[in-house]
């Protein structure tokens, strides 16, 4: 079984579309467990998920509550997951057709952790370039929007997502996987929303992200990076 873990906060406009997609584009939805981890939504997200779960008995869908914070939500989802493979997915990212079979085959071929290549749902030239580079195995080309699969055994071995950091939780986990040479990029394309880029301005937001990356490289603390993120990116 694959446990798909999706952190949400006020996703009423998109969560049902994603759940329908995951059910319809899986190779075998009956072998999936979908765990929606709500961080305190005050819209209709919780009701919509619960209604979907009742109406779709062909796929296991359940909702749990968590403290707000993606690292906390991801890890809390992992604690209740029962699958041998964990698949962490953002609420605005859509994996390729037969994504479940692609992940299972990657694990069978001794790739215990990894992601998909990624394309933004945008025709902006810069976002097309960013997506193009995700085909390479470099750590610098990785990010949470590409999703993250990992076997339960390996997840527990490396300690999972850290719940005490407010930013970079995806990259922190990815870094630990690269350090033990356990990362594989499945050569199929996931599509993700470019909404935040277009809201903030593509070049402006990319500059903010690069600044965070550079400051981290130069030794900035997580709290300093988070303060900058809140002021520029949130």
mmCIF file of C-alpha atoms in Angstrom:
data_model
loop_
_atom_site.group_PDB
_atom_site.id
_atom_site.type_symbol
_atom_site.label_atom_id
_atom_site.label_comp_id
_atom_site.label_asym_id
_atom_site.label_seq_id
_atom_site.Cartn_x
_atom_site.Cartn_y
_atom_site.Cartn_z
ATOM 1 C CA UNK A 1 0.000 0.000 0.000
ATOM 2 C CA UNK A 2 1.008 3.586 -0.677
ATOM 3 C CA UNK A 3 -0.025 6.196 1.884
ATOM 4 C CA UNK A 4 -0.495 9.594 0.237
ATOM 5 C CA UNK A 5 -0.082 12.372 2.794
ATOM 6 C CA UNK A 6 -1.372 15.830 1.867
ATOM 7 C CA UNK A 7 -1.043 18.837 4.223
ATOM 8 C CA UNK A 8 -3.853 21.370 3.772
ATOM 9 C CA UNK A 9 -4.962 24.739 5.078
ATOM 10 C CA UNK A 10 -8.030 26.374 3.539
ATOM 11 C CA UNK A 11 -7.968 24.382 0.300
ATOM 12 C CA UNK A 12 -11.731 24.320 -0.382
ATOM 13 C CA UNK A 13 -11.232 25.537 -3.937
ATOM 14 C CA UNK A 14 -8.878 22.736 -4.968
ATOM 15 C CA UNK A 15 -8.932 19.713 -2.670
ATOM 16 C CA UNK A 16 -11.799 17.828 -4.350
ATOM 17 C CA UNK A 17 -10.255 18.307 -7.770
ATOM 18 C CA UNK A 18 -7.035 16.754 -6.435
ATOM 19 C CA UNK A 19 -8.813 13.829 -4.768
ATOM 20 C CA UNK A 20 -10.770 13.099 -7.952
ATOM 21 C CA UNK A 21 -7.518 13.201 -9.901
ATOM 22 C CA UNK A 22 -5.691 10.862 -7.520
ATOM 23 C CA UNK A 23 -8.529 8.370 -7.731
ATOM 24 C CA UNK A 24 -8.931 8.573 -11.503
ATOM 25 C CA UNK A 25 -5.274 8.583 -12.505
ATOM 26 C CA UNK A 26 -4.024 5.842 -10.197
ATOM 27 C CA UNK A 27 -3.220 2.428 -11.599
ATOM 28 C CA UNK A 28 -5.016 0.801 -8.654
ATOM 29 C CA UNK A 29 -6.821 3.212 -6.342
ATOM 30 C CA UNK A 30 -7.907 0.383 -4.048
ATOM 31 C CA UNK A 31 -4.302 0.034 -2.844
ATOM 32 C CA UNK A 32 -4.051 3.683 -1.865
ATOM 33 C CA UNK A 33 -4.539 5.307 1.496
ATOM 34 C CA UNK A 34 -5.029 9.092 1.307
ATOM 35 C CA UNK A 35 -4.455 11.043 4.507
ATOM 36 C CA UNK A 36 -5.444 14.712 4.486
ATOM 37 C CA UNK A 37 -3.716 16.542 7.333
ATOM 38 C CA UNK A 38 -5.593 19.730 8.164
ATOM 39 C CA UNK A 39 -3.719 22.521 9.898
ATOM 40 C CA UNK A 40 -6.784 24.396 11.142
ATOM 41 C CA UNK A 41 -8.817 25.326 8.083
ATOM 42 C CA UNK A 42 -11.674 27.779 8.666
ATOM 43 C CA UNK A 43 -13.300 27.253 5.276
ATOM 44 C CA UNK A 44 -15.146 24.202 3.881
ATOM 45 C CA UNK A 45 -12.041 22.021 3.431
ATOM 46 C CA UNK A 46 -12.813 19.605 6.276
ATOM 47 C CA UNK A 47 -16.450 19.123 5.255
ATOM 48 C CA UNK A 48 -15.546 18.586 1.604
ATOM 49 C CA UNK A 49 -12.947 15.943 2.443
ATOM 50 C CA UNK A 50 -15.271 14.092 4.803
ATOM 51 C CA UNK A 51 -18.073 14.153 2.217
ATOM 52 C CA UNK A 52 -15.687 12.844 -0.444
ATOM 53 C CA UNK A 53 -14.545 10.015 1.825
ATOM 54 C CA UNK A 54 -18.132 8.913 2.416
ATOM 55 C CA UNK A 55 -18.977 9.009 -1.288
ATOM 56 C CA UNK A 56 -15.879 7.161 -2.538
ATOM 57 C CA UNK A 57 -15.520 3.780 -0.912
ATOM 58 C CA UNK A 58 -13.187 2.598 -3.695
ATOM 59 C CA UNK A 59 -10.292 4.498 -2.126
ATOM 60 C CA UNK A 60 -9.427 4.975 1.530
ATOM 61 C CA UNK A 61 -9.583 8.689 2.369
ATOM 62 C CA UNK A 62 -9.438 10.115 5.852
ATOM 63 C CA UNK A 63 -8.780 13.441 7.492
ATOM 64 C CA UNK A 64 -6.762 14.123 10.619
ATOM 65 C CA UNK A 65 -6.148 17.355 12.495
ATOM 66 C CA UNK A 66 -2.722 18.756 13.245
ATOM 67 C CA UNK A 67 -0.982 21.855 14.448
ATOM 68 C CA UNK A 68 -0.382 24.295 11.622
ATOM 69 C CA UNK A 69 3.010 24.002 9.941
ATOM 70 C CA UNK A 70 3.893 21.834 6.977
ATOM 71 C CA UNK A 71 6.647 19.916 8.760
ATOM 72 C CA UNK A 72 4.287 19.110 11.647
ATOM 73 C CA UNK A 73 1.445 18.184 9.300
ATOM 74 C CA UNK A 74 3.602 15.943 7.121
ATOM 75 C CA UNK A 75 5.101 14.108 10.067
ATOM 76 C CA UNK A 76 1.767 13.743 11.868
ATOM 77 C CA UNK A 77 0.366 12.222 8.707
ATOM 78 C CA UNK A 78 3.246 9.762 8.577
ATOM 79 C CA UNK A 79 2.552 8.626 12.138
ATOM 80 C CA UNK A 80 -0.918 7.341 11.279
ATOM 81 C CA UNK A 81 -0.063 6.030 7.808
ATOM 82 C CA UNK A 82 -0.162 2.254 7.346
ATOM 83 C CA UNK A 83 1.477 1.949 3.914
ATOM 84 C CA UNK A 84 4.896 0.479 3.228
ATOM 85 C CA UNK A 85 5.532 3.509 1.002
ATOM 86 C CA UNK A 86 4.817 7.105 2.033
ATOM 87 C CA UNK A 87 4.045 9.666 -0.661
ATOM 88 C CA UNK A 88 4.034 13.310 0.427
ATOM 89 C CA UNK A 89 2.137 15.572 -1.949
ATOM 90 C CA UNK A 90 1.269 19.264 -1.963
ATOM 91 C CA UNK A 91 -2.395 20.130 -2.463
ATOM 92 C CA UNK A 92 -1.709 21.952 -5.747
ATOM 93 C CA UNK A 93 0.539 19.302 -7.353
ATOM 94 C CA UNK A 94 -0.704 16.602 -9.736
ATOM 95 C CA UNK A 95 1.466 13.503 -10.323
ATOM 96 C CA UNK A 96 1.578 11.699 -13.693
ATOM 97 C CA UNK A 97 -0.844 8.985 -14.779
ATOM 98 C CA UNK A 98 -0.210 5.656 -13.008
ATOM 99 C CA UNK A 99 1.851 7.514 -10.406
ATOM 100 C CA UNK A 100 1.309 4.730 -7.882
ATOM 101 C CA UNK A 101 2.693 2.046 -10.201
ATOM 102 C CA UNK A 102 5.637 4.280 -11.130
ATOM 103 C CA UNK A 103 6.524 4.695 -7.456
ATOM 104 C CA UNK A 104 6.128 0.983 -6.703
ATOM 105 C CA UNK A 105 8.362 0.065 -9.639
ATOM 106 C CA UNK A 106 11.001 2.570 -8.525
ATOM 107 C CA UNK A 107 11.059 0.999 -5.058
ATOM 108 C CA UNK A 108 11.253 -2.495 -6.564
ATOM 109 C CA UNK A 109 14.317 -1.305 -8.506
ATOM 110 C CA UNK A 110 16.046 -0.366 -5.227
ATOM 111 C CA UNK A 111 15.216 3.355 -5.353
ATOM 112 C CA UNK A 112 13.856 3.781 -1.841
ATOM 113 C CA UNK A 113 13.208 7.534 -2.081
ATOM 114 C CA UNK A 114 12.754 10.176 -4.726
ATOM 115 C CA UNK A 115 10.370 12.377 -6.677
ATOM 116 C CA UNK A 116 9.014 13.150 -10.132
ATOM 117 C CA UNK A 117 10.187 15.728 -12.612
ATOM 118 C CA UNK A 118 8.060 18.880 -12.432
ATOM 119 C CA UNK A 119 6.363 21.320 -14.768
ATOM 120 C CA UNK A 120 4.578 24.480 -13.702
ATOM 121 C CA UNK A 121 1.079 25.121 -15.039
ATOM 122 C CA UNK A 122 2.339 28.268 -16.695
ATOM 123 C CA UNK A 123 3.742 29.427 -20.016
ATOM 124 C CA UNK A 124 6.104 31.934 -18.388
ATOM 125 C CA UNK A 125 9.597 31.348 -19.888
ATOM 126 C CA UNK A 126 11.384 31.398 -16.528
ATOM 127 C CA UNK A 127 9.057 28.817 -14.994
ATOM 128 C CA UNK A 128 9.488 26.605 -18.048
ATOM 129 C CA UNK A 129 13.272 26.797 -17.535
ATOM 130 C CA UNK A 130 12.972 25.937 -13.837
ATOM 131 C CA UNK A 131 10.854 22.925 -14.678
ATOM 132 C CA UNK A 132 13.248 21.777 -17.389
ATOM 133 C CA UNK A 133 16.098 21.539 -14.862
ATOM 134 C CA UNK A 134 14.153 19.169 -12.603
ATOM 135 C CA UNK A 135 15.049 16.304 -14.966
ATOM 136 C CA UNK A 136 18.565 16.310 -13.537
ATOM 137 C CA UNK A 137 19.614 14.519 -10.361
ATOM 138 C CA UNK A 138 21.262 17.564 -8.758
ATOM 139 C CA UNK A 139 20.114 18.398 -5.243
ATOM 140 C CA UNK A 140 19.778 22.052 -6.274
ATOM 141 C CA UNK A 141 16.975 21.000 -8.656
ATOM 142 C CA UNK A 142 14.862 19.485 -5.884
ATOM 143 C CA UNK A 143 11.932 20.899 -3.958
ATOM 144 C CA UNK A 144 8.739 19.911 -2.168
ATOM 145 C CA UNK A 145 6.512 20.807 -5.122
ATOM 146 C CA UNK A 146 7.935 17.782 -6.971
ATOM 147 C CA UNK A 147 6.376 15.554 -4.270
ATOM 148 C CA UNK A 148 8.340 13.027 -2.229
ATOM 149 C CA UNK A 149 8.046 9.270 -2.017
ATOM 150 C CA UNK A 150 10.000 7.254 0.518
ATOM 151 C CA UNK A 151 9.698 3.790 2.016
ATOM 152 C CA UNK A 152 8.451 3.622 5.591
ATOM 153 C CA UNK A 153 11.651 1.823 6.580
ATOM 154 C CA UNK A 154 13.916 4.554 5.226
ATOM 155 C CA UNK A 155 11.705 7.355 6.558
ATOM 156 C CA UNK A 156 11.944 5.971 10.086
ATOM 157 C CA UNK A 157 15.662 5.306 9.694
ATOM 158 C CA UNK A 158 16.513 8.950 8.887
ATOM 159 C CA UNK A 159 14.059 10.405 11.403
ATOM 160 C CA UNK A 160 11.401 11.757 9.049
ATOM 161 C CA UNK A 161 10.393 15.375 8.721
ATOM 162 C CA UNK A 162 11.594 17.689 11.469
ATOM 163 C CA UNK A 163 8.691 19.290 13.269
ATOM 164 C CA UNK A 164 10.699 22.051 14.946
ATOM 165 C CA UNK A 165 11.637 23.983 11.805
ATOM 166 C CA UNK A 166 9.126 26.420 10.245
ATOM 167 C CA UNK A 167 10.686 26.489 6.771
ATOM 168 C CA UNK A 168 12.778 24.261 4.482
ATOM 169 C CA UNK A 169 11.332 21.056 5.931
ATOM 170 C CA UNK A 170 11.228 19.513 2.443
ATOM 171 C CA UNK A 171 14.775 20.476 1.586
ATOM 172 C CA UNK A 172 16.019 19.313 4.978
ATOM 173 C CA UNK A 173 14.667 15.801 4.352
ATOM 174 C CA UNK A 174 15.981 15.807 0.786
ATOM 175 C CA UNK A 175 19.445 16.837 2.003
ATOM 176 C CA UNK A 176 19.582 13.904 4.417
ATOM 177 C CA UNK A 177 18.599 11.527 1.616
ATOM 178 C CA UNK A 178 21.287 12.888 -0.687
ATOM 179 C CA UNK A 179 23.864 12.508 2.070
ATOM 180 C CA UNK A 180 23.261 8.749 2.058
ATOM 181 C CA UNK A 181 22.927 8.588 -1.746
ATOM 182 C CA UNK A 182 19.264 7.625 -1.618
ATOM 183 C CA UNK A 183 17.479 9.776 -4.186
ATOM 184 C CA UNK A 184 15.958 8.986 -7.553
ATOM 185 C CA UNK A 185 14.095 11.204 -10.003
ATOM 186 C CA UNK A 186 11.357 9.222 -11.764
ATOM 187 C CA UNK A 187 11.458 10.332 -15.436
ATOM 188 C CA UNK A 188 7.797 11.334 -15.600
ATOM 189 C CA UNK A 189 6.279 14.771 -15.204
ATOM 190 C CA UNK A 190 4.262 16.106 -12.275
ATOM 191 C CA UNK A 191 2.394 19.385 -12.818
ATOM 192 C CA UNK A 192 2.109 22.007 -10.116
ATOM 193 C CA UNK A 193 0.406 25.359 -9.708
ATOM 194 C CA UNK A 194 2.289 28.593 -10.411
ATOM 195 C CA UNK A 195 -0.298 30.629 -8.528
ATOM 196 C CA UNK A 196 2.083 32.072 -5.958
ATOM 197 C CA UNK A 197 4.599 33.056 -8.620
ATOM 198 C CA UNK A 198 1.983 34.969 -10.568
ATOM 199 C CA UNK A 199 0.546 36.584 -7.442
ATOM 200 C CA UNK A 200 3.923 37.847 -6.236
ATOM 201 C CA UNK A 201 5.587 38.267 -9.616
ATOM 202 C CA UNK A 202 7.646 35.460 -11.149
ATOM 203 C CA UNK A 203 11.053 37.140 -11.137
ATOM 204 C CA UNK A 204 10.487 38.847 -7.791
ATOM 205 C CA UNK A 205 9.504 35.627 -6.008
ATOM 206 C CA UNK A 206 12.339 33.687 -7.598
ATOM 207 C CA UNK A 207 14.768 36.350 -6.360
ATOM 208 C CA UNK A 208 13.387 35.978 -2.831
ATOM 209 C CA UNK A 209 13.811 32.180 -3.001
ATOM 210 C CA UNK A 210 17.376 32.515 -4.265
ATOM 211 C CA UNK A 211 18.113 34.969 -1.475
ATOM 212 C CA UNK A 212 16.855 32.463 1.097
ATOM 213 C CA UNK A 213 19.010 29.747 -0.482
ATOM 214 C CA UNK A 214 22.079 32.016 -0.444
ATOM 215 C CA UNK A 215 21.515 33.125 3.144
ATOM 216 C CA UNK A 216 21.147 29.511 4.214
ATOM 217 C CA UNK A 217 24.391 28.655 2.439
ATOM 218 C CA UNK A 218 26.096 31.528 4.274
ATOM 219 C CA UNK A 219 24.960 30.211 7.657
ATOM 220 C CA UNK A 220 21.718 32.043 8.456
ATOM 221 C CA UNK A 221 19.611 30.425 11.160
ATOM 222 C CA UNK A 222 16.234 28.856 10.434
ATOM 223 C CA UNK A 223 14.533 31.635 12.414
ATOM 224 C CA UNK A 224 16.281 34.298 10.315
ATOM 225 C CA UNK A 225 15.276 32.556 7.097
ATOM 226 C CA UNK A 226 11.686 32.196 8.286
ATOM 227 C CA UNK A 227 11.477 35.870 9.221
ATOM 228 C CA UNK A 228 12.682 36.813 5.737
ATOM 229 C CA UNK A 229 10.240 34.334 4.150
ATOM 230 C CA UNK A 230 7.277 35.794 6.023
ATOM 231 C CA UNK A 231 8.229 39.332 5.026
ATOM 232 C CA UNK A 232 8.777 38.596 1.341
ATOM 233 C CA UNK A 233 7.202 35.328 0.222
ATOM 234 C CA UNK A 234 4.167 34.556 2.357
#
